[in-house]
Short mmCIF file of C-alpha atoms in Angstrom, two decimals:
data_model
loop_
_atom_site.label_atom_id
_atom_site.label_comp_id
_atom_site.label_asym_id
_atom_site.label_seq_id
_atom_site.Cartn_x
_atom_site.Cartn_y
_atom_site.Cartn_z
CA MET A 1238 -108.96 -38.80 -72.66
CA TYR A 1239 -111.10 -40.78 -75.12
CA PRO A 1240 -113.40 -38.14 -76.79
CA ILE A 1241 -114.72 -40.50 -79.47
CA PHE A 1242 -116.50 -42.45 -76.76
CA GLN A 1243 -118.07 -39.47 -74.95
CA ILE A 1244 -121.94 -39.68 -75.07
CA SER A 1245 -124.22 -37.20 -73.34
CA GLY A 1246 -126.47 -38.43 -70.56
CA GLU A 1247 -129.68 -37.49 -72.42
CA VAL A 1248 -128.77 -39.43 -75.57
CA PHE A 1249 -127.71 -42.43 -73.53
CA ARG A 1250 -130.98 -42.50 -71.59
CA ALA A 1251 -133.00 -42.27 -74.84
CA LEU A 1252 -131.45 -45.40 -76.27
CA GLY A 1253 -133.03 -48.80 -75.85
CA LEU A 1254 -131.70 -51.37 -73.37
CA LYS A 1255 -130.04 -53.55 -76.04
CA MET A 1256 -128.34 -50.58 -77.61
CA LYS A 1257 -127.08 -49.45 -74.18
CA ILE A 1258 -125.58 -52.88 -73.53
CA LEU A 1259 -123.96 -52.96 -76.99
CA ILE A 1260 -122.35 -49.51 -76.58
CA THR A 1261 -121.12 -50.42 -73.11
CA VAL A 1262 -119.51 -53.66 -74.35
CA ILE A 1263 -117.81 -51.88 -77.29
CA PHE A 1264 -116.56 -49.04 -75.07
CA THR A 1265 -115.21 -51.44 -72.45
CA GLY A 1266 -113.47 -53.62 -75.05
CA LEU A 1267 -111.78 -50.68 -76.74
CA LEU A 1268 -110.67 -49.28 -73.39
CA ILE A 1269 -109.13 -52.60 -72.37
CA TRP A 1270 -107.37 -52.90 -75.74
CA SER A 1271 -105.90 -49.40 -75.43
CA VAL A 1272 -104.57 -50.25 -71.98
CA VAL A 1273 -103.03 -53.45 -73.35
CA LEU A 1274 -101.36 -51.52 -76.18
CA LEU A 1275 -99.99 -48.96 -73.72
CA SER A 1276 -98.72 -51.68 -71.43
CA PHE A 1277 -97.11 -53.50 -74.37
CA SER A 1278 -95.42 -50.30 -75.44
CA ASN A 1279 -94.06 -49.71 -71.94
CA ASN A 1280 -92.94 -53.30 -71.58
CA PHE A 1281 -91.12 -53.06 -74.89
CA ASN A 1282 -89.37 -49.81 -74.07
CA ASN A 1283 -88.39 -50.58 -70.46
CA PRO A 1284 -86.16 -53.57 -71.23
CA LEU A 1285 -84.34 -51.46 -73.81
CA LEU A 1286 -83.95 -48.65 -71.30
CA ASP A 1287 -82.96 -51.04 -68.54
CA ALA A 1288 -80.49 -52.83 -70.78
CA THR A 1289 -78.93 -49.54 -71.89
CA THR A 1290 -78.72 -48.26 -68.32
CA ASN A 1291 -77.36 -51.52 -66.96
CA ASP A 1292 -74.81 -51.80 -69.74
CA SER A 1293 -73.68 -48.25 -69.10
CA MET A 1294 -73.45 -48.78 -65.35
CA GLU A 1295 -71.72 -52.14 -65.76
CA SER A 1296 -69.24 -50.63 -68.19
CA GLU A 1297 -68.48 -47.86 -65.73
CA ARG A 1298 -68.26 -50.25 -62.81
CA SER A 1299 -66.09 -52.77 -64.62
CA GLY A 1300 -63.60 -50.11 -65.59
CA ASP A 1301 -63.35 -48.75 -62.06
CA LYS A 1302 -63.66 -51.62 -59.68
CA LEU A 1303 -60.69 -53.60 -61.01
CA ILE A 1304 -58.42 -50.51 -60.87
CA GLY A 1305 -57.11 -50.90 -64.39
CA GLY A 1306 -56.80 -54.67 -64.05
CA LEU A 1307 -54.86 -54.57 -60.78
CA LEU A 1308 -57.60 -56.63 -59.11
CA THR A 1309 -59.16 -59.87 -60.29
CA GLU A 1310 -62.91 -60.51 -60.52
CA ASP A 1311 -62.53 -63.93 -58.88
CA PHE A 1312 -64.04 -62.87 -55.54
CA ASP A 1313 -67.51 -62.68 -54.06
CA GLU A 1314 -68.12 -58.94 -53.64
CA SER A 1315 -70.26 -59.29 -50.52
CA SER A 1316 -67.55 -61.15 -48.62
CA CYS A 1317 -65.27 -58.09 -48.82
CA LEU A 1318 -67.17 -54.92 -49.74
CA SER A 1319 -64.10 -52.70 -49.70
CA ARG A 1320 -62.29 -54.62 -52.44
CA TYR A 1321 -64.37 -53.18 -55.26
CA HIS A 1322 -66.53 -50.52 -53.62
CA GLN A 1323 -63.81 -48.12 -52.51
CA SER A 1324 -62.67 -47.36 -56.06
CA LEU A 1325 -66.26 -47.19 -57.30
CA LEU A 1326 -67.84 -45.06 -54.60
CA TYR A 1327 -65.21 -43.28 -52.53
CA ARG A 1328 -61.84 -42.96 -54.18
CA LYS A 1329 -60.95 -40.65 -57.05
CA ALA A 1330 -59.43 -42.24 -60.13
CA SER A 1331 -55.70 -42.55 -59.61
CA PRO A 1332 -53.38 -40.87 -62.14
CA TYR A 1333 -51.00 -43.79 -61.57
CA LYS A 1334 -51.87 -46.74 -63.80
CA PRO A 1335 -50.51 -50.24 -63.15
CA SER A 1336 -48.31 -51.60 -65.91
CA GLU A 1337 -49.47 -54.55 -67.99
CA TYR A 1338 -46.39 -56.39 -66.77
CA LEU A 1339 -47.37 -55.88 -63.13
CA ILE A 1340 -50.90 -57.11 -63.84
CA SER A 1341 -49.53 -60.21 -65.58
CA LYS A 1342 -47.11 -60.84 -62.71
CA LEU A 1343 -49.89 -60.62 -60.14
CA ARG A 1344 -52.05 -63.14 -62.02
CA SER A 1345 -49.05 -65.49 -62.20
CA TYR A 1346 -48.42 -65.05 -58.49
CA GLU A 1347 -52.06 -65.87 -57.68
CA ASN A 1348 -51.75 -69.14 -59.59
CA LEU A 1349 -48.48 -69.95 -57.82
CA HIS A 1350 -49.98 -69.22 -54.41
CA LYS A 1351 -52.97 -71.41 -55.20
CA ARG A 1352 -50.64 -74.24 -56.24
CA CYS A 1353 -48.21 -73.95 -53.31
CA GLY A 1354 -50.23 -72.36 -50.49
CA PRO A 1355 -51.60 -73.91 -47.29
CA GLY A 1356 -53.57 -77.10 -47.81
CA THR A 1357 -51.71 -78.14 -50.95
CA LYS A 1358 -49.40 -81.13 -51.37
CA PRO A 1359 -46.31 -78.96 -51.99
CA TYR A 1360 -46.98 -77.03 -48.76
CA LYS A 1361 -47.46 -80.22 -46.77
CA LYS A 1362 -44.24 -81.67 -48.16
CA ALA A 1363 -42.32 -78.44 -47.49
CA THR A 1364 -43.47 -78.17 -43.86
CA GLU A 1365 -42.74 -81.85 -43.19
CA ARG A 1366 -39.17 -81.38 -44.34
CA LEU A 1367 -38.90 -78.13 -42.39
CA SER A 1368 -39.99 -79.84 -39.20
CA HIS A 1369 -37.19 -82.39 -39.71
CA ASP A 1370 -34.74 -79.61 -40.63
CA GLU A 1371 -34.21 -81.13 -44.06
CA LYS A 1372 -33.33 -79.11 -47.15
CA TYR A 1373 -35.15 -80.04 -50.33
CA GLU A 1374 -34.29 -79.79 -53.99
CA ASP A 1375 -34.63 -76.77 -56.24
CA GLY A 1376 -37.74 -76.58 -58.37
CA GLU A 1377 -40.17 -77.05 -55.50
CA CYS A 1378 -42.17 -74.25 -53.88
CA LYS A 1379 -40.26 -71.73 -51.78
CA TYR A 1380 -41.73 -69.60 -49.03
CA ILE A 1381 -41.52 -66.37 -47.05
CA VAL A 1382 -43.02 -66.13 -43.56
CA TRP A 1383 -43.72 -62.59 -42.33
CA ILE A 1384 -43.66 -62.14 -38.55
CA ALA A 1385 -45.96 -59.40 -37.21
CA SER A 1386 -44.03 -56.81 -35.21
CA TYR A 1387 -44.41 -53.16 -34.18
CA GLY A 1388 -47.38 -50.94 -35.04
CA LEU A 1389 -49.97 -51.23 -37.77
CA GLY A 1390 -48.31 -48.72 -40.11
CA ASN A 1391 -45.06 -50.68 -39.92
CA ARG A 1392 -46.89 -53.93 -40.60
CA ILE A 1393 -48.65 -52.65 -43.70
CA LEU A 1394 -45.44 -51.20 -45.14
CA THR A 1395 -43.44 -54.33 -44.42
CA ILE A 1396 -45.98 -56.78 -45.84
CA ALA A 1397 -45.91 -54.78 -49.07
CA SER A 1398 -42.08 -54.89 -49.04
CA VAL A 1399 -41.96 -58.62 -48.42
CA PHE A 1400 -44.64 -59.28 -51.04
CA LEU A 1401 -42.66 -57.37 -53.67
CA TYR A 1402 -39.58 -59.39 -52.76
CA ALA A 1403 -41.70 -62.54 -53.21
CA LEU A 1404 -42.76 -61.36 -56.69
CA LEU A 1405 -39.12 -60.85 -57.61
CA THR A 1406 -38.00 -64.26 -56.32
CA ASP A 1407 -41.02 -66.47 -57.07
CA ARG A 1408 -41.81 -67.24 -53.43
CA ILE A 1409 -45.08 -67.65 -51.55
CA VAL A 1410 -45.88 -65.10 -48.82
CA LEU A 1411 -47.52 -66.34 -45.62
CA VAL A 1412 -48.40 -63.81 -42.91
CA ASP A 1413 -48.41 -64.38 -39.18
CA GLN A 1414 -52.07 -64.32 -38.14
CA SER A 1415 -51.44 -64.15 -34.39
CA LYS A 1416 -51.94 -60.35 -34.40
CA ASP A 1417 -55.56 -60.15 -35.67
CA MET A 1418 -54.63 -59.89 -39.35
CA SER A 1419 -57.84 -61.66 -40.35
CA ASP A 1420 -59.86 -59.08 -38.41
CA LEU A 1421 -58.26 -56.24 -40.35
CA PHE A 1422 -57.85 -57.39 -43.95
CA CYS A 1423 -59.65 -59.62 -46.42
CA GLU A 1424 -57.78 -62.38 -48.21
CA PRO A 1425 -55.96 -60.80 -51.18
CA PHE A 1426 -55.44 -63.95 -53.29
CA PRO A 1427 -58.43 -65.84 -54.77
CA GLY A 1428 -59.06 -69.50 -53.95
CA THR A 1429 -56.43 -69.74 -51.21
CA THR A 1430 -55.19 -68.08 -48.01
CA TRP A 1431 -52.19 -65.93 -47.14
CA LEU A 1432 -52.52 -66.71 -43.42
CA LEU A 1433 -49.81 -68.89 -41.93
CA PRO A 1434 -51.48 -72.04 -40.53
CA ARG A 1435 -51.44 -72.32 -36.75
CA ASP A 1436 -49.73 -75.71 -36.95
CA PHE A 1437 -46.67 -74.29 -38.74
CA PRO A 1438 -43.64 -76.17 -37.31
CA LEU A 1439 -41.65 -73.07 -36.23
CA LEU A 1440 -44.60 -71.02 -35.01
CA LYS A 1441 -44.01 -71.28 -31.25
CA GLN A 1442 -40.40 -70.11 -31.28
CA MET A 1443 -40.62 -67.78 -34.28
CA ASP A 1444 -41.73 -64.68 -32.37
CA GLY A 1445 -38.58 -64.90 -30.24
CA TYR A 1446 -36.17 -64.84 -33.16
CA ASN A 1447 -33.58 -62.06 -32.94
CA MET A 1448 -29.99 -61.31 -33.94
CA GLY A 1449 -28.77 -63.94 -31.49
CA TYR A 1450 -30.62 -66.76 -33.25
CA SER A 1451 -28.16 -69.21 -34.83
CA ARG A 1452 -30.03 -69.18 -38.16
CA CYS A 1453 -30.08 -65.36 -38.35
CA TYR A 1454 -28.43 -64.48 -41.65
CA GLY A 1455 -26.26 -61.67 -40.25
CA THR A 1456 -25.08 -63.90 -37.40
CA MET A 1457 -24.27 -66.74 -39.79
CA LEU A 1458 -22.21 -64.34 -41.89
CA ASN A 1459 -20.32 -63.20 -38.80
CA ASN A 1460 -19.65 -66.81 -37.82
CA HIS A 1461 -18.78 -67.90 -41.37
CA ALA A 1462 -21.49 -70.54 -40.95
CA ILE A 1463 -23.08 -70.19 -44.37
CA ASN A 1464 -21.84 -70.57 -47.93
CA ALA A 1465 -23.04 -71.91 -51.26
CA ASN A 1466 -22.37 -75.50 -50.14
CA SER A 1467 -24.02 -75.29 -46.71
CA THR A 1468 -27.33 -73.48 -47.09
CA PRO A 1469 -29.84 -74.32 -44.31
CA PRO A 1470 -33.51 -75.31 -44.76
CA HIS A 1471 -34.56 -71.95 -43.29
CA LEU A 1472 -33.08 -68.53 -42.58
CA TYR A 1473 -34.17 -65.75 -40.26
CA LEU A 1474 -33.80 -62.24 -41.74
CA HIS A 1475 -33.56 -59.39 -39.22
CA ILE A 1476 -34.51 -56.25 -41.22
CA LEU A 1477 -35.33 -53.87 -38.38
CA HIS A 1478 -34.29 -50.36 -37.37
CA ASP A 1479 -31.46 -51.88 -35.29
CA SER A 1480 -30.11 -54.20 -38.01
CA ARG A 1481 -26.36 -54.62 -38.26
CA ASP A 1482 -24.43 -54.11 -41.48
CA GLU A 1483 -24.24 -57.89 -41.73
CA ASP A 1484 -28.04 -58.16 -41.63
CA LYS A 1485 -28.31 -55.53 -44.37
CA MET A 1486 -26.10 -57.61 -46.64
CA PHE A 1487 -29.44 -59.15 -47.54
CA PHE A 1488 -29.75 -56.36 -50.14
CA CYS A 1489 -26.51 -57.30 -51.95
CA GLN A 1490 -26.44 -59.24 -55.19
CA LYS A 1491 -23.98 -61.96 -54.14
CA ASP A 1492 -25.89 -62.54 -50.92
CA GLN A 1493 -29.15 -62.85 -52.82
CA ASN A 1494 -27.61 -65.59 -54.95
CA LEU A 1495 -26.98 -67.55 -51.76
CA ILE A 1496 -30.30 -66.69 -50.04
CA ASP A 1497 -32.21 -67.76 -53.14
CA LYS A 1498 -31.21 -71.38 -52.46
CA VAL A 1499 -32.92 -71.44 -49.03
CA PRO A 1500 -36.47 -72.89 -49.12
CA TRP A 1501 -37.90 -71.00 -46.13
CA LEU A 1502 -37.19 -67.36 -45.25
CA ILE A 1503 -38.53 -66.01 -41.94
CA PHE A 1504 -38.75 -62.20 -41.96
CA LYS A 1505 -38.97 -59.92 -38.96
CA VAL A 1506 -39.06 -56.41 -40.38
CA ASN A 1507 -40.35 -53.00 -39.29
CA VAL A 1508 -39.08 -50.79 -42.12
CA TYR A 1509 -40.28 -50.23 -45.68
CA PHE A 1510 -37.30 -51.57 -47.61
CA VAL A 1511 -38.53 -51.34 -51.22
CA PRO A 1512 -36.19 -48.46 -52.26
CA SER A 1513 -33.14 -50.52 -51.32
CA LEU A 1514 -34.24 -53.42 -53.56
CA TRP A 1515 -33.67 -51.16 -56.59
CA LEU A 1516 -29.98 -51.00 -55.72
CA ASN A 1517 -29.52 -54.71 -56.46
CA PRO A 1518 -28.67 -55.23 -60.16
CA THR A 1519 -30.44 -58.61 -60.05
CA PHE A 1520 -33.78 -56.91 -59.37
CA HIS A 1521 -33.33 -53.59 -61.13
CA THR A 1522 -34.48 -54.58 -64.64
CA GLU A 1523 -37.51 -56.48 -63.35
CA LEU A 1524 -38.54 -53.63 -61.05
CA THR A 1525 -38.34 -51.13 -63.90
CA LYS A 1526 -40.69 -53.29 -65.97
CA LEU A 1527 -43.09 -53.73 -63.06
CA PHE A 1528 -43.13 -50.06 -62.07
CA PRO A 1529 -42.36 -47.56 -64.84
CA GLN A 1530 -43.68 -44.90 -62.43
CA LYS A 1531 -41.25 -45.63 -59.65
CA GLU A 1532 -42.88 -43.65 -56.86
CA ALA A 1533 -46.10 -45.66 -57.32
CA VAL A 1534 -44.73 -48.96 -55.99
CA PHE A 1535 -46.46 -48.94 -52.61
CA HIS A 1536 -49.52 -47.18 -54.09
CA HIS A 1537 -50.18 -50.12 -56.42
CA LEU A 1538 -49.20 -52.87 -53.98
CA ALA A 1539 -51.36 -51.42 -51.20
CA ARG A 1540 -54.43 -51.16 -53.42
CA TYR A 1541 -53.87 -54.76 -54.47
CA LEU A 1542 -53.14 -56.30 -51.05
CA PHE A 1543 -54.97 -54.36 -48.35
CA HIS A 1544 -58.76 -54.50 -48.36
CA PRO A 1545 -60.38 -53.76 -44.98
CA THR A 1546 -62.79 -56.36 -43.68
CA ASN A 1547 -66.49 -55.57 -43.77
CA GLN A 1548 -66.40 -54.56 -40.10
CA VAL A 1549 -63.59 -52.04 -40.67
CA TRP A 1550 -65.13 -50.89 -43.94
CA GLY A 1551 -68.31 -50.11 -42.01
CA LEU A 1552 -66.32 -47.82 -39.69
CA ILE A 1553 -64.81 -46.06 -42.70
CA THR A 1554 -67.98 -45.55 -44.74
CA ARG A 1555 -70.17 -44.49 -41.82
CA TYR A 1556 -67.71 -41.84 -40.74
CA TYR A 1557 -67.04 -40.63 -44.28
CA ASN A 1558 -70.74 -40.33 -45.14
CA ALA A 1559 -71.57 -38.61 -41.86
CA HIS A 1560 -68.76 -36.04 -41.82
CA LEU A 1561 -66.76 -35.80 -45.05
CA SER A 1562 -68.92 -36.66 -48.04
CA ARG A 1563 -70.75 -33.33 -48.40
CA ALA A 1564 -67.66 -31.12 -48.20
CA ASP A 1565 -66.33 -29.31 -51.28
CA GLU A 1566 -62.76 -30.06 -50.18
CA ARG A 1567 -61.19 -32.43 -47.68
CA LEU A 1568 -57.91 -31.88 -45.87
CA GLY A 1569 -56.20 -34.58 -43.81
CA ILE A 1570 -53.83 -33.73 -40.96
CA GLN A 1571 -51.97 -36.61 -39.31
CA ILE A 1572 -50.11 -35.77 -36.12
CA ARG A 1573 -47.53 -38.07 -34.55
CA VAL A 1574 -45.65 -36.76 -31.52
CA PHE A 1575 -42.29 -38.46 -31.15
CA SER A 1576 -41.82 -37.92 -27.43
CA ASP A 1577 -41.65 -40.18 -24.43
CA ARG A 1578 -44.38 -38.16 -22.75
CA GLY A 1579 -46.49 -37.48 -25.81
CA GLY A 1580 -49.47 -35.17 -25.38
CA TYR A 1581 -50.28 -31.67 -26.60
CA TYR A 1582 -47.42 -29.28 -27.31
CA GLN A 1583 -47.94 -25.66 -28.30
CA HIS A 1584 -44.92 -25.69 -30.62
CA VAL A 1585 -46.43 -28.63 -32.53
CA MET A 1586 -49.72 -26.75 -32.85
CA ASP A 1587 -47.84 -23.64 -34.02
CA GLN A 1588 -46.00 -25.73 -36.61
CA ILE A 1589 -49.24 -27.19 -37.98
CA LEU A 1590 -50.82 -23.75 -38.31
CA SER A 1591 -47.72 -22.30 -39.93
CA CYS A 1592 -47.52 -25.14 -42.45
CA THR A 1593 -51.21 -25.14 -43.42
CA ARG A 1594 -51.32 -21.35 -43.78
CA ARG A 1595 -48.14 -21.07 -45.83
CA ALA A 1596 -49.36 -23.85 -48.10
CA LYS A 1597 -52.79 -22.16 -48.31
CA LEU A 1598 -54.46 -25.30 -47.04
CA LEU A 1599 -56.20 -23.45 -44.20
CA PRO A 1600 -57.12 -19.76 -44.06
CA GLU A 1601 -56.42 -17.21 -41.35
CA ALA A 1602 -59.03 -15.31 -39.37
CA ALA A 1603 -60.81 -12.58 -41.33
CA THR A 1604 -60.53 -8.85 -40.79
CA GLN A 1605 -63.80 -6.91 -40.48
CA GLU A 1606 -63.57 -5.83 -44.12
CA GLU A 1607 -62.91 -9.39 -45.31
CA ALA A 1608 -65.80 -10.72 -43.27
CA LYS A 1609 -68.20 -8.22 -44.88
CA ALA A 1610 -66.89 -8.91 -48.39
CA ASN A 1611 -67.31 -12.67 -48.04
CA THR A 1612 -71.04 -12.60 -47.20
CA SER A 1613 -72.15 -12.15 -50.81
CA THR A 1614 -70.82 -15.41 -52.23
CA ARG A 1615 -71.56 -19.04 -51.51
CA PRO A 1616 -68.85 -20.19 -49.08
CA ILE A 1617 -66.66 -23.19 -49.81
CA HIS A 1618 -67.17 -25.95 -47.27
CA LYS A 1619 -63.90 -27.60 -46.24
CA ALA A 1620 -63.78 -30.65 -43.95
CA VAL A 1621 -60.57 -31.13 -41.97
CA LEU A 1622 -59.89 -34.67 -40.75
CA VAL A 1623 -57.38 -34.80 -37.89
CA THR A 1624 -55.89 -38.08 -36.70
CA SER A 1625 -53.87 -38.08 -33.50
CA LEU A 1626 -53.70 -39.90 -30.19
CA TYR A 1627 -54.46 -36.53 -28.59
CA PRO A 1628 -57.74 -34.64 -29.15
CA GLU A 1629 -56.37 -31.24 -28.07
CA TYR A 1630 -54.98 -30.48 -31.55
CA SER A 1631 -58.35 -30.85 -33.27
CA ASP A 1632 -60.10 -29.06 -30.37
CA THR A 1633 -57.84 -26.06 -30.90
CA LEU A 1634 -58.65 -25.98 -34.60
CA LYS A 1635 -62.39 -26.36 -33.92
CA ASP A 1636 -62.42 -23.43 -31.51
CA MET A 1637 -60.38 -21.29 -33.90
CA PHE A 1638 -62.74 -21.73 -36.86
CA TRP A 1639 -65.91 -21.57 -34.76
CA GLU A 1640 -65.08 -18.34 -32.97
CA LYS A 1641 -64.03 -16.25 -36.01
CA PRO A 1642 -64.87 -16.13 -39.72
CA THR A 1643 -62.11 -16.98 -42.18
CA SER A 1644 -60.28 -14.54 -44.45
CA THR A 1645 -61.39 -16.50 -47.53
CA GLY A 1646 -64.99 -16.95 -46.46
CA GLU A 1647 -64.53 -20.74 -46.32
CA ILE A 1648 -66.55 -22.71 -43.80
CA ILE A 1649 -64.14 -25.00 -41.95
CA GLU A 1650 -65.37 -28.04 -40.05
CA VAL A 1651 -62.88 -30.08 -38.03
CA PHE A 1652 -63.34 -33.76 -37.20
CA GLN A 1653 -61.32 -36.32 -35.28
CA PRO A 1654 -62.60 -39.92 -35.19
CA SER A 1655 -60.68 -40.98 -32.06
CA GLY A 1656 -58.17 -39.74 -29.53
CA GLU A 1657 -57.13 -42.65 -27.36
CA ARG A 1658 -53.95 -41.01 -25.98
CA VAL A 1659 -52.07 -44.31 -25.78
CA GLN A 1660 -51.12 -46.54 -28.72
CA GLN A 1661 -52.65 -49.96 -28.06
CA THR A 1662 -51.08 -52.15 -30.73
CA ASP A 1663 -52.53 -55.68 -30.92
CA LYS A 1664 -55.84 -54.68 -29.35
CA LYS A 1665 -58.38 -55.61 -31.99
CA LEU A 1666 -60.70 -52.58 -31.86
CA HIS A 1667 -57.80 -50.12 -31.53
CA ASP A 1668 -56.11 -51.57 -34.61
CA GLN A 1669 -59.39 -51.55 -36.53
CA LYS A 1670 -59.91 -47.87 -35.71
CA ALA A 1671 -56.32 -47.10 -36.69
CA LEU A 1672 -56.81 -48.82 -40.04
CA ALA A 1673 -60.09 -46.95 -40.58
CA GLU A 1674 -58.34 -43.63 -39.92
CA MET A 1675 -55.54 -44.42 -42.38
CA TYR A 1676 -58.14 -45.10 -45.06
CA LEU A 1677 -60.14 -41.98 -44.21
CA LEU A 1678 -56.97 -39.88 -44.54
CA SER A 1679 -56.28 -41.50 -47.91
CA LEU A 1680 -59.69 -40.27 -49.15
CA THR A 1681 -58.83 -36.59 -48.63
CA ASP A 1682 -57.81 -34.14 -51.36
CA ASN A 1683 -54.69 -32.86 -49.62
CA ILE A 1684 -52.75 -34.21 -46.67
CA VAL A 1685 -50.26 -33.04 -44.04
CA THR A 1686 -48.34 -35.77 -42.23
CA SER A 1687 -45.70 -36.01 -39.54
CA ALA A 1688 -42.10 -36.74 -40.44
CA ARG A 1689 -41.01 -40.37 -40.18
CA SER A 1690 -44.52 -41.60 -39.35
CA THR A 1691 -45.37 -44.95 -40.92
CA PHE A 1692 -49.06 -44.20 -40.26
CA GLY A 1693 -48.75 -41.11 -42.43
CA TYR A 1694 -46.72 -42.93 -45.08
CA VAL A 1695 -49.48 -45.51 -45.53
CA ALA A 1696 -52.24 -42.90 -45.69
CA HIS A 1697 -50.76 -40.56 -48.30
CA SER A 1698 -49.28 -43.26 -50.51
CA LEU A 1699 -52.45 -45.35 -50.50
CA GLY A 1700 -54.38 -42.25 -51.58
CA GLY A 1701 -51.87 -41.31 -54.28
CA LEU A 1702 -51.22 -38.01 -52.46
CA LYS A 1703 -47.98 -36.05 -52.34
CA PRO A 1704 -47.95 -34.87 -48.75
CA TRP A 1705 -46.79 -31.80 -46.92
CA LEU A 1706 -44.30 -33.35 -44.51
CA LEU A 1707 -43.98 -31.71 -41.10
CA TYR A 1708 -40.32 -31.54 -40.10
CA GLN A 1709 -39.54 -33.16 -36.79
CA PRO A 1710 -39.30 -30.44 -34.11
CA LYS A 1711 -36.04 -29.95 -32.23
CA ASP A 1712 -35.51 -28.37 -28.82
CA ALA A 1713 -39.25 -27.96 -28.24
CA SER A 1714 -39.65 -25.29 -30.91
CA ALA A 1715 -41.45 -25.18 -34.23
CA PRO A 1716 -38.99 -25.58 -37.13
CA ASP A 1717 -38.76 -22.94 -39.83
CA PRO A 1718 -39.75 -23.79 -42.49
CA PRO A 1719 -42.42 -25.91 -40.79
CA CYS A 1720 -42.93 -28.40 -43.60
CA VAL A 1721 -41.99 -29.37 -47.14
CA ARG A 1722 -44.16 -30.53 -50.02
CA SER A 1723 -42.88 -33.90 -51.16
CA THR A 1724 -42.37 -34.51 -54.86
CA SER A 1725 -42.90 -38.24 -54.29
CA MET A 1726 -45.69 -40.15 -52.60
CA ASP A 1727 -43.63 -43.29 -51.92
CA PRO A 1728 -42.75 -44.07 -48.29
CA CYS A 1729 -39.22 -43.74 -46.93
CA HIS A 1730 -36.83 -46.58 -46.06
CA LEU A 1731 -35.81 -44.96 -42.79
CA THR A 1732 -32.75 -47.11 -42.02
CA PRO A 1733 -31.25 -48.24 -45.35
CA PRO A 1734 -27.85 -49.92 -45.80
CA SER A 1735 -24.91 -47.59 -45.41
CA HIS A 1736 -22.25 -50.09 -46.53
CA GLY A 1737 -21.18 -50.95 -50.05
CA CYS A 1738 -21.91 -54.05 -52.08
CA GLU A 1739 -20.46 -54.60 -55.55
CA ALA A 1740 -21.01 -50.92 -56.36
CA GLU A 1741 -20.71 -47.93 -54.07
CA TRP A 1742 -24.16 -47.16 -52.74
CA GLY A 1743 -25.99 -46.55 -49.50
CA THR A 1744 -25.49 -42.98 -48.41
CA ASN A 1745 -24.29 -42.14 -51.95
CA SER A 1746 -27.01 -44.08 -53.74
CA GLY A 1747 -28.07 -41.05 -55.77
CA LYS A 1748 -24.79 -41.26 -57.69
CA VAL A 1749 -25.74 -44.76 -58.83
CA LEU A 1750 -29.51 -44.42 -59.33
CA PRO A 1751 -30.73 -40.83 -59.59
CA PHE A 1752 -34.32 -41.77 -58.74
CA VAL A 1753 -33.29 -43.29 -55.38
CA LYS A 1754 -32.63 -40.27 -53.17
CA HIS A 1755 -32.70 -39.21 -49.56
CA CYS A 1756 -36.09 -38.67 -47.94
CA GLU A 1757 -37.14 -35.07 -47.27
CA ASP A 1758 -38.09 -35.90 -43.67
CA ARG A 1759 -34.89 -37.80 -42.85
CA GLU A 1760 -31.82 -35.57 -43.08
CA ASN A 1761 -28.80 -37.23 -44.70
CA ASP A 1762 -30.43 -40.62 -44.26
CA GLY A 1763 -33.30 -42.67 -45.51
CA LEU A 1764 -33.96 -43.66 -49.13
CA LYS A 1765 -37.01 -42.95 -51.23
CA LEU A 1766 -38.14 -43.41 -54.84
CA PHE A 1767 -38.71 -40.31 -56.96
CA ASP A 1768 -39.99 -39.82 -60.50
CA GLU A 1769 -39.22 -36.10 -60.61
CA LEU A 1770 -35.44 -35.91 -60.84
#
């Protein structure tokens, strides 16, 4: 390595002692100096390399983790790993970009929530007056309280609906935490909480509110007990599948003018009602500015609001890395059986196979000739994620693709995280698993979901996926066609208003707003947002 310092053994032995010492000292000094120079060179280059690499990685991370500015950086990453990590490590870049107006509106809302949320003077003042049933003046903070009801899919869809309504009306959203909300989702707003405090004055009786409650808006309309001069300190809004026409007057412009004066709104809701908000002229202009891509409403709101806790995120990432990450393609199949008895039905299985084969999502069994022809090429590995209360559907698929080769040569692996047979809403671990499965489905490349299933709505819209919707079977037979490819990823408002407000809308809403049309999986009913007209 250092030829100038190479001396033969004979020459070295012939030299005198002093000369030997001198040569040794010179050689050692030069060797040390060369090492120092090399170290200096490395130390000089590494910081440059590290800085370049770090800058590149940070640039990439910064652009991804905030989802185009939808999220704020004002959080500790370790407290909620899913908030930033899912878009960096697991989720493909969405083709749907949030508008600058939506981003600005969200930052304004965060400031409002921090100013008016639990623990602040305005909140304390508002709850004190509420407990004494006193109305307070305009200009102070106004609130929405969301009551948890029905299954997890319904809850996610309805929180997003209520939050959008809060954005439109400058109100603070507080969510009922009695149903393990804090075990499922991280706080979405920095420096404050969206959880309704447990000492809220109406908390004990709130869960029992229904259409018979005297402060129910529909009931007050029926009884002529509310007008512009007699607005109460709080109103209960019954926006459920069994709502009366009077309850659905909530969506009308003149009713909103009256409701806007009420300081506290208590919502019990189990339907995604965003499409019906577009029918109100008061909101229409603002909604168009917020969401130029209309079908992306829930997609953006869900990615902003719903970040699984670290415990749930662990369930998601462990399962994804173990079973889905190495596949070339991922297909999600969500199966909801709307039957009192539930269970495995052959006609449902036939429908799934018919849909996935017609859509070329899953191959058929190979003939002998096809099997021979497919041995020469590297097979595509496709992972199929099935979510259902019943494991028999995924077991059937597993057996099918294990026993015979496929006509395309693809290697099909079928996975199902859980199959608990009975929906156990409000049981912590069951809800955590359900949330994990929704997120896993949203990470697939293509998805097949059951008609009218809120679980499926959340999964495909969160993932920005336009699903193949399985038609609801009738008379215990597989429908033909078995499914339809949706042209919109937005969820369906399953029970929209059918009455008229100032303009004729409801069942004829498409005549008023061409992008608000009937849902593909809800014949002659249901409203949904579409960009493709």
